[in-house]
Short mmCIF file of C-alpha atoms and ligand atoms in Angstrom, two decimals:
data_model
loop_
_atom_site.label_atom_id
_atom_site.label_comp_id
_atom_site.label_asym_id
_atom_site.label_seq_id
_atom_site.Cartn_x
_atom_site.Cartn_y
_atom_site.Cartn_z
CA UNK A 18 -13.72 -13.70 14.48
CA UNK A 19 -16.53 -12.14 13.79
CA UNK A 20 -18.11 -13.19 17.39
CA UNK A 21 -14.93 -12.01 19.11
CA UNK A 22 -15.05 -8.86 17.48
CA UNK A 23 -18.41 -8.34 18.70
CA UNK A 24 -17.81 -9.24 21.99
CA UNK A 25 -15.14 -7.01 22.40
CA UNK A 26 -17.61 -4.01 20.82
CA UNK A 27 -20.22 -4.90 23.45
CA UNK A 28 -17.44 -4.53 26.38
CA UNK A 29 -16.09 -1.32 25.15
CA UNK A 30 -19.39 0.28 23.61
CA UNK A 31 -22.34 -1.36 26.09
CA UNK A 32 -24.19 -3.52 23.55
CA UNK A 33 -23.97 -4.48 19.92
CA UNK A 34 -27.36 -3.28 18.87
CA UNK A 35 -27.31 -2.05 15.41
CA UNK A 36 -23.59 -3.09 14.94
CA UNK A 37 -21.96 -4.78 11.89
CA UNK A 38 -18.71 -6.17 11.22
CA UNK A 39 -16.47 -5.31 8.10
CA UNK A 40 -13.42 -6.18 6.83
CA UNK A 41 -10.85 -4.34 4.27
CA UNK A 42 -7.53 -6.03 3.23
CA UNK A 43 -3.95 -4.66 3.17
CA UNK A 44 -2.08 -4.90 -0.08
CA UNK A 45 1.65 -5.90 -1.19
CA UNK A 46 3.04 -4.64 -4.61
CA UNK A 47 4.59 -7.48 -6.41
CA UNK A 48 6.43 -4.92 -8.99
CA UNK A 49 6.06 -1.38 -10.27
CA UNK A 50 7.43 0.37 -7.19
CA UNK A 51 7.29 4.60 -7.09
CA UNK A 52 5.67 4.62 -10.72
CA UNK A 53 2.05 5.10 -9.57
CA UNK A 54 2.87 9.46 -9.19
CA UNK A 55 4.72 9.02 -12.25
CA UNK A 56 1.93 8.10 -14.57
CA UNK A 57 3.34 4.48 -14.86
CA UNK A 58 2.03 0.62 -14.24
CA UNK A 59 1.70 -0.98 -10.75
CA UNK A 60 1.25 -4.69 -9.82
CA UNK A 61 -0.36 -5.03 -6.41
CA UNK A 62 -2.45 -7.25 -5.01
CA UNK A 63 -4.90 -7.35 -1.91
CA UNK A 64 -4.10 -9.66 1.08
CA UNK A 65 -6.08 -12.08 3.16
CA UNK A 66 -4.83 -9.91 6.38
CA UNK A 67 -5.98 -6.34 6.83
CA UNK A 68 -8.48 -4.36 9.27
CA UNK A 69 -11.89 -5.57 10.90
CA UNK A 70 -14.28 -3.08 11.95
CA UNK A 71 -17.13 -3.16 13.98
CA UNK A 72 -19.57 0.17 13.24
CA UNK A 73 -22.89 1.36 14.21
CA UNK A 74 -24.54 4.64 13.57
CA UNK A 75 -25.80 6.97 16.03
CA UNK A 76 -28.72 9.10 16.56
CA UNK A 77 -26.55 12.24 17.95
CA UNK A 78 -23.07 13.67 16.20
CA UNK A 79 -20.81 11.82 18.48
CA UNK A 80 -17.92 9.85 17.43
CA UNK A 81 -16.57 7.27 19.36
CA UNK A 82 -13.53 5.24 18.35
CA UNK A 83 -11.63 2.29 19.68
CA UNK A 84 -8.62 0.26 18.37
CA UNK A 85 -7.98 -3.03 19.72
CA UNK A 86 -4.18 -2.39 18.40
CA UNK A 87 -3.90 0.51 20.50
CA UNK A 88 -6.00 -0.39 23.70
CA UNK A 89 -4.07 1.67 25.70
CA UNK A 90 -5.27 5.05 24.01
CA UNK A 91 -8.82 3.96 25.25
CA UNK A 92 -12.12 5.35 23.57
CA UNK A 93 -11.39 8.56 21.46
CA UNK A 94 -13.92 11.10 21.14
CA UNK A 95 -14.98 13.42 18.45
CA UNK A 96 -17.93 14.70 16.66
CA UNK A 97 -19.22 15.13 12.84
CA UNK A 98 -18.82 18.67 13.32
CA UNK A 99 -15.06 18.70 14.14
CA UNK A 100 -13.76 16.70 10.92
CA UNK A 101 -10.67 18.31 10.95
CA UNK A 102 -6.91 16.49 11.45
CA UNK A 103 -5.81 17.14 14.96
CA UNK A 104 -2.21 15.84 15.78
CA UNK A 105 -3.39 14.11 19.12
CA UNK A 106 -6.15 12.31 17.22
CA UNK A 107 -3.47 9.96 16.06
CA UNK A 108 -5.21 6.81 14.04
CA UNK A 109 -8.59 8.58 14.25
CA UNK A 110 -7.45 11.12 11.32
CA UNK A 111 -7.92 8.17 8.95
CA UNK A 112 -11.56 7.74 9.39
CA UNK A 113 -12.29 11.17 10.36
CA UNK A 114 -10.40 12.09 6.70
CA UNK A 115 -12.56 9.84 5.03
CA UNK A 116 -15.82 11.05 6.63
CA UNK A 117 -14.65 14.61 5.59
CA UNK A 118 -13.79 13.67 2.26
CA UNK A 119 -17.21 11.83 1.41
CA UNK A 120 -18.60 15.20 2.41
CA UNK A 121 -16.59 17.19 -0.23
CA UNK A 122 -18.21 14.59 -2.95
CA UNK A 123 -21.65 15.61 -1.65
CA UNK A 124 -22.30 12.58 0.72
CA UNK A 125 -22.71 14.37 4.00
CA UNK A 126 -22.03 12.16 7.26
CA UNK A 127 -24.59 13.66 9.41
CA UNK A 128 -24.68 11.33 12.28
CA UNK A 129 -22.13 9.92 14.86
CA UNK A 130 -20.99 6.37 15.10
CA UNK A 131 -19.27 3.87 17.25
CA UNK A 132 -16.30 2.33 15.81
CA UNK A 133 -13.87 0.02 16.66
CA UNK A 134 -10.98 -1.50 14.71
CA UNK A 135 -8.89 -4.43 14.87
CA UNK A 136 -5.80 -4.90 12.43
CA UNK A 137 -3.68 -7.82 11.56
CA UNK A 138 -1.32 -6.08 9.19
CA UNK A 139 1.80 -5.41 11.39
CA UNK A 140 1.89 -1.44 11.79
CA UNK A 141 3.97 0.60 10.10
CA UNK A 142 5.19 -2.50 7.67
CA UNK A 143 4.56 -0.68 4.60
CA UNK A 144 1.43 -3.20 3.77
CA UNK A 145 -0.72 -0.26 3.74
CA UNK A 146 -2.51 -0.39 7.18
CA UNK A 147 -3.62 3.28 6.32
CA UNK A 148 -5.19 2.68 3.09
CA UNK A 149 -6.80 -0.31 4.68
CA UNK A 150 -8.48 1.76 7.25
CA UNK A 151 -9.45 4.42 4.44
CA UNK A 152 -10.91 1.80 2.30
CA UNK A 153 -12.84 -0.21 5.32
CA UNK A 154 -14.24 3.48 6.63
CA UNK A 155 -15.48 3.91 3.18
CA UNK A 156 -17.30 1.02 2.53
CA UNK A 157 -18.67 1.47 6.10
CA UNK A 158 -20.28 4.98 5.14
CA UNK A 159 -21.62 3.57 1.99
CA UNK A 160 -23.57 0.74 3.64
CA UNK A 161 -24.52 2.97 6.70
CA UNK A 162 -25.83 5.74 4.53
CA UNK A 163 -26.42 4.30 1.14
CA UNK A 164 -24.23 6.37 -0.52
CA UNK A 165 -23.68 5.47 -4.06
CA UNK A 166 -20.00 4.92 -4.37
CA UNK A 167 -18.03 2.08 -6.42
CA UNK A 168 -15.24 0.52 -4.99
CA UNK A 169 -12.94 2.40 -7.28
CA UNK A 170 -14.83 5.56 -5.72
CA UNK A 171 -14.00 4.47 -2.33
CA UNK A 172 -10.11 4.29 -3.62
CA UNK A 173 -10.38 7.74 -4.98
CA UNK A 174 -11.95 8.95 -1.87
CA UNK A 175 -9.39 7.16 0.26
CA UNK A 176 -6.37 8.79 -1.27
CA UNK A 177 -8.31 12.17 -1.54
CA UNK A 178 -8.44 12.07 2.22
CA UNK A 179 -4.86 10.86 2.80
CA UNK A 180 -3.59 13.47 0.62
CA UNK A 181 -5.64 16.45 1.91
CA UNK A 182 -6.67 15.66 5.47
CA UNK A 183 -3.63 13.49 6.28
CA UNK A 184 -1.05 15.74 4.33
CA UNK A 185 0.64 12.48 2.54
CA UNK A 186 1.26 12.98 -0.91
CA UNK A 187 0.52 9.34 -1.80
CA UNK A 188 -0.27 7.89 -5.40
CA UNK A 189 -3.36 5.73 -6.11
CA UNK A 190 -1.68 2.20 -5.89
CA UNK A 191 -2.65 1.32 -2.41
CA UNK A 192 -6.26 2.39 -1.94
CA UNK A 193 -6.90 0.88 -5.47
CA UNK A 194 -5.61 -2.46 -4.47
CA UNK A 195 -7.36 -2.57 -1.70
CA UNK A 196 -10.74 -1.54 -3.06
CA UNK A 197 -10.53 -3.72 -6.28
CA UNK A 198 -8.70 -6.61 -4.56
CA UNK A 199 -9.57 -9.84 -6.16
CA UNK A 200 -8.85 -13.29 -4.54
CA UNK A 201 -5.87 -15.17 -6.40
CA UNK A 202 -5.13 -11.97 -8.71
CA UNK A 203 -2.84 -9.06 -8.87
CA UNK A 204 -4.07 -5.78 -10.80
CA UNK A 205 -2.39 -4.56 -13.46
CA UNK A 206 -2.91 -0.90 -13.27
CA UNK A 207 -2.05 1.83 -15.50
CA UNK A 208 -2.19 4.89 -13.16
CA UNK A 209 -2.00 7.45 -16.14
CA UNK A 210 -5.69 6.70 -16.76
CA UNK A 211 -6.85 3.94 -14.02
CA UNK A 212 -7.40 1.35 -16.64
CA UNK A 213 -6.61 -2.06 -15.39
CA UNK A 214 -6.86 -5.80 -15.63
CA UNK A 215 -6.68 -8.92 -13.30
CA UNK A 216 -4.17 -11.31 -13.49
CA UNK A 217 -4.18 -14.45 -11.92
CA UNK A 218 -1.47 -15.46 -9.82
CA UNK A 219 -0.90 -19.32 -10.01
CA UNK A 220 2.37 -19.94 -8.26
CA UNK A 221 2.69 -23.71 -8.92
CA UNK A 222 4.51 -24.96 -5.92
CA UNK A 223 5.39 -21.57 -4.67
CA UNK A 224 4.30 -18.79 -2.28
CA UNK A 225 4.32 -15.24 -1.71
CA UNK A 226 6.57 -14.53 1.69
CA UNK A 227 6.85 -11.09 3.04
CA UNK A 228 9.56 -10.29 5.32
CA UNK A 229 9.08 -7.22 7.91
CA UNK A 230 12.22 -5.60 8.88
CA UNK A 231 10.57 -3.83 11.90
CA UNK A 232 12.55 -0.77 10.93
CA UNK A 233 10.00 2.22 11.30
CA UNK A 234 9.68 4.50 8.70
CA UNK A 235 10.82 7.67 10.52
CA UNK A 236 11.86 10.16 7.74
CA UNK A 237 10.23 8.02 5.23
CA UNK A 238 7.00 10.53 4.43
CA UNK A 239 9.26 13.53 3.90
CA UNK A 240 11.65 11.63 1.78
CA UNK A 241 8.67 10.09 -0.17
CA UNK A 242 7.40 13.55 -1.01
CA UNK A 243 11.29 14.58 -1.87
CA UNK A 244 11.07 11.62 -4.63
CA UNK A 245 7.84 13.19 -5.69
CA UNK A 246 9.27 16.66 -6.55
CA UNK A 247 12.50 15.29 -7.68
CA UNK A 248 10.68 13.31 -10.35
CA UNK A 249 8.22 16.37 -11.13
CA UNK A 250 11.35 18.43 -11.80
CA UNK A 251 13.11 15.95 -14.08
CA UNK A 252 9.99 15.59 -15.92
CA UNK A 253 9.55 19.59 -16.58
CA UNK A 254 13.12 19.48 -17.97
CA UNK A 255 12.21 16.15 -20.26
CA UNK A 256 9.13 18.32 -21.31
CA UNK A 257 11.47 21.19 -22.78
CA UNK A 258 12.69 18.51 -25.50
CA UNK A 259 9.94 16.02 -25.87
CA UNK A 260 6.43 16.22 -25.98
CA UNK A 261 5.10 13.68 -22.91
CA UNK A 262 2.84 14.22 -20.09
CA UNK A 263 4.52 11.72 -17.46
CA UNK A 264 7.75 9.68 -17.33
CA UNK A 265 5.78 6.64 -17.89
CA UNK A 266 5.06 7.77 -21.44
CA UNK A 267 9.01 7.26 -22.11
CA UNK A 268 10.46 3.72 -23.09
CA UNK A 269 13.71 3.10 -21.94
CA UNK A 270 15.27 4.30 -25.79
CA UNK A 271 13.74 7.63 -25.09
CA UNK A 272 14.85 8.16 -22.06
CA UNK A 273 18.70 7.46 -22.93
CA UNK A 274 17.92 9.52 -26.14
CA UNK A 275 16.84 12.56 -23.99
CA UNK A 276 18.15 12.19 -20.60
CA UNK A 277 20.79 14.81 -20.73
CA UNK A 278 17.86 17.31 -20.71
CA UNK A 279 17.70 16.47 -17.05
CA UNK A 280 20.55 18.93 -15.48
CA UNK A 281 21.31 17.04 -12.50
CA UNK A 282 23.07 13.61 -11.99
CA UNK A 283 20.89 12.45 -9.07
CA UNK A 284 17.42 13.60 -10.73
CA UNK A 285 18.51 11.89 -13.72
CA UNK A 286 18.85 8.69 -11.79
CA UNK A 287 15.40 8.85 -10.12
CA UNK A 288 13.79 9.60 -13.49
CA UNK A 289 15.50 6.47 -14.90
CA UNK A 290 13.98 4.29 -12.19
CA UNK A 291 10.63 5.62 -13.12
CA UNK A 292 10.89 4.85 -16.75
CA UNK A 293 12.58 1.48 -16.11
CA UNK A 294 10.41 0.53 -13.54
CA UNK A 295 7.27 0.88 -15.65
CA UNK A 296 8.75 -0.78 -18.41
CA UNK A 297 9.89 -3.78 -16.02
CA UNK A 298 6.42 -3.80 -14.70
CA UNK A 299 4.78 -4.32 -17.91
CA UNK A 300 7.51 -6.97 -19.10
CA UNK A 301 7.06 -8.75 -15.72
CA UNK A 302 3.11 -8.96 -16.66
CA UNK A 303 4.02 -10.39 -19.94
CA UNK A 304 6.20 -13.04 -18.57
CA UNK A 305 3.57 -13.92 -15.90
CA UNK A 306 0.77 -14.47 -18.69
CA UNK A 307 3.60 -16.79 -20.41
CA UNK A 308 3.88 -18.58 -17.36
CA UNK A 309 7.58 -17.76 -17.14
CA UNK A 310 7.93 -17.21 -13.30
CA UNK A 311 11.46 -17.09 -13.43
CA UNK A 312 11.69 -14.15 -15.89
CA UNK A 313 9.33 -12.48 -13.44
CA UNK A 314 11.37 -13.17 -10.41
CA UNK A 315 14.65 -11.67 -12.62
CA UNK A 316 12.46 -8.47 -13.13
CA UNK A 317 11.63 -8.24 -9.30
CA UNK A 318 15.28 -8.55 -8.58
CA UNK A 319 15.98 -5.73 -11.02
CA UNK A 320 13.55 -3.72 -9.50
CA UNK A 321 15.10 -3.69 -5.95
CA UNK A 322 18.71 -2.91 -7.41
CA UNK A 323 17.28 0.11 -9.24
CA UNK A 324 15.43 1.19 -6.10
CA UNK A 325 18.59 0.59 -4.26
CA UNK A 326 21.02 2.53 -6.58
CA UNK A 327 19.07 4.89 -8.58
CA UNK A 328 15.98 5.64 -6.49
CA UNK A 329 17.82 5.28 -3.22
CA UNK A 330 14.53 4.22 -0.81
CA UNK A 331 16.06 1.01 0.59
CA UNK A 332 18.61 1.16 3.54
CA UNK A 333 20.68 -1.72 5.30
CA UNK A 334 17.82 -3.35 6.48
CA UNK A 335 15.63 -3.80 3.04
CA UNK A 336 18.84 -4.62 1.51
CA UNK A 337 19.91 -7.11 3.80
CA UNK A 338 16.64 -9.16 3.86
CA UNK A 339 16.93 -9.02 -0.03
CA UNK A 340 20.40 -10.02 -0.66
CA UNK A 341 20.26 -12.66 1.91
CA UNK A 342 17.08 -14.03 0.20
CA UNK A 343 18.78 -14.29 -3.41
CA UNK A 344 21.30 -16.60 -1.61
CA UNK A 345 18.76 -19.14 -1.04
CA UNK A 346 18.00 -21.97 -3.41
CA UNK A 347 14.36 -21.80 -4.17
CA UNK A 348 13.69 -17.89 -4.13
CA UNK A 349 12.42 -16.96 -7.35
CA UNK A 350 12.31 -13.18 -6.70
CA UNK A 351 13.01 -10.86 -4.07
CA UNK A 352 12.49 -7.00 -3.56
CA UNK A 353 11.55 -4.31 -1.34
CA UNK A 354 7.97 -3.47 -1.53
CA UNK A 355 5.84 -0.28 -0.84
CA UNK A 356 7.41 3.29 -0.21
CA UNK A 357 10.95 1.76 1.19
CA UNK A 358 13.03 3.20 3.85
CA UNK A 359 11.92 0.30 6.12
CA UNK A 360 8.80 -1.62 6.04
CA UNK A 361 8.52 -5.11 4.07
CA UNK A 362 10.23 -7.04 1.09
CA UNK A 363 8.30 -9.39 -1.05
CA UNK A 364 9.76 -12.89 -1.93
CA UNK A 365 8.21 -15.75 -4.28
CA UNK A 366 9.69 -18.61 -2.56
CA UNK A 367 9.23 -22.33 -3.56
CA UNK A 368 7.50 -24.45 -0.85
CA UNK A 369 10.27 -26.86 -0.20
CA UNK A 370 12.56 -23.68 0.55
CA UNK A 371 10.20 -21.50 2.76
CA UNK A 372 11.37 -23.02 6.06
CA UNK A 373 15.22 -22.44 5.28
CA UNK A 374 14.45 -19.26 4.13
CA UNK A 375 12.86 -18.10 7.09
CA UNK A 376 15.54 -19.68 9.19
CA UNK A 377 18.34 -18.27 7.30
CA UNK A 378 17.33 -14.87 6.16
CA UNK A 379 16.14 -14.18 9.64
CA UNK A 380 19.31 -15.38 11.47
CA UNK A 381 21.36 -13.45 8.63
CA UNK A 382 19.35 -10.25 9.64
CA UNK A 383 19.32 -10.44 13.35
CA UNK A 384 23.13 -11.08 13.29
CA UNK A 385 23.64 -8.01 11.13
CA UNK A 386 20.86 -5.43 12.20
CA UNK A 387 20.83 -6.44 15.75
CA UNK A 388 16.87 -7.23 16.10
CA UNK A 389 14.68 -9.63 14.50
CA UNK A 390 12.53 -9.43 11.28
CA UNK A 391 9.01 -11.33 10.98
CA UNK A 392 7.99 -13.49 7.97
CA UNK A 393 4.62 -13.97 6.91
CA UNK A 394 3.31 -16.55 4.22
CA UNK A 395 0.41 -14.52 2.70
CA UNK A 396 -2.31 -15.15 0.42
CA UNK A 397 -4.02 -12.90 -2.00
CA UNK A 398 -7.64 -11.94 -0.91
CA UNK A 399 -10.58 -10.12 -1.91
CA UNK A 400 -11.29 -6.27 -1.54
CA UNK A 401 -13.84 -4.88 1.22
CA UNK A 402 -16.29 -7.21 2.43
CA UNK A 403 -19.37 -7.24 4.93
CA UNK A 404 -19.20 -10.23 7.58
C1 LIG B 5 3.51 4.24 -0.77
C2 LIG B 5 2.41 4.93 -1.70
C3 LIG B 5 1.82 4.53 -3.00
C4 LIG B 5 3.26 4.05 -3.84
C5 LIG B 5 4.41 3.62 -3.12
C6 LIG B 5 5.44 3.27 -3.79
O1 LIG B 5 2.87 3.13 -0.61
O2 LIG B 5 1.40 5.31 -0.82
O3 LIG B 5 1.22 5.26 -3.59
O4 LIG B 5 3.55 5.36 -4.29
O5 LIG B 5 4.46 3.91 -1.82
O6 LIG B 5 5.40 2.50 -4.98
#
């Protein structure tokens, strides 16, 4: 892979003098969805698929970007004096946003660079290709300039750039999962204080299968921000009757006791999801520690139902993938993952059932939706590395 990437870099930028190869993973969230901006817990892991970058520092201020995923766009040029978002700059707004965000933290990017990317995460699939590019850029800058930034800092800088440069109001989960990834472990993260622990994922005789709906998110980002503000309003209403800082502070019992403070039925459902999903995530990690994978799977299924009925972020594509998965013997659990409205589902499937899973879910999906889904058997990998 490294050789191929360097060859391509040479083809695009003339030579490979001073160029280094970097990698940052994508992520999948096992459980704990739409909890990270509600002060709750999440349980994601980094994948072995992700984004490769070949980069070298330049003497001047010129930025030259090339993506092997968007070859038709050719080389996109800019300069470090223009670290502002431009619509027509497309994907380059992600690395530029991170350069800007380092500057906001007092770490100035003074020189230009040549940067070539290649991602093997399916685009727009909800496996965090954008957070992967952000953390990748952060690790390149850290290496190039000797900036003092921990991997956790790379996550925070990535989120800061996505929120303030790219205008997507995401939580910390994606960047954290990617920057802090650890092979064969998921990360049990409390988003209210960033305390976390690694939990080994030893799926004896089973694997993680990602089913990609190939439905592009479209309206997703605006709906995402809408859910956030519904939760904020519900929290403010609850705060009239109970002293909490986030929805993640509530147990299910407390929620049931105080929920009538939320004056709108829809908002009540949104808050219910945030509270119950957080508790489910805590229970899921407990179950995993006890080696009770069946229970873990049931909680994944319950998570999907809640995202479908209370949070309403699934849609017919994701529901079809999950409901067809549930029908198959050997499926331990299945749910949508990521923001929703499209993107992927995550399933834990026994080894002997994987082939029939892909065949049957694939056929049912094609029949109902009219276009094909893609399936990936994935492995849990490490955070960013220099190759
Ligand atoms: C997106 C966001 C994350 C998180 C998930 C939903 O992936 O980037 O911060 O909110 O949606 O769990």
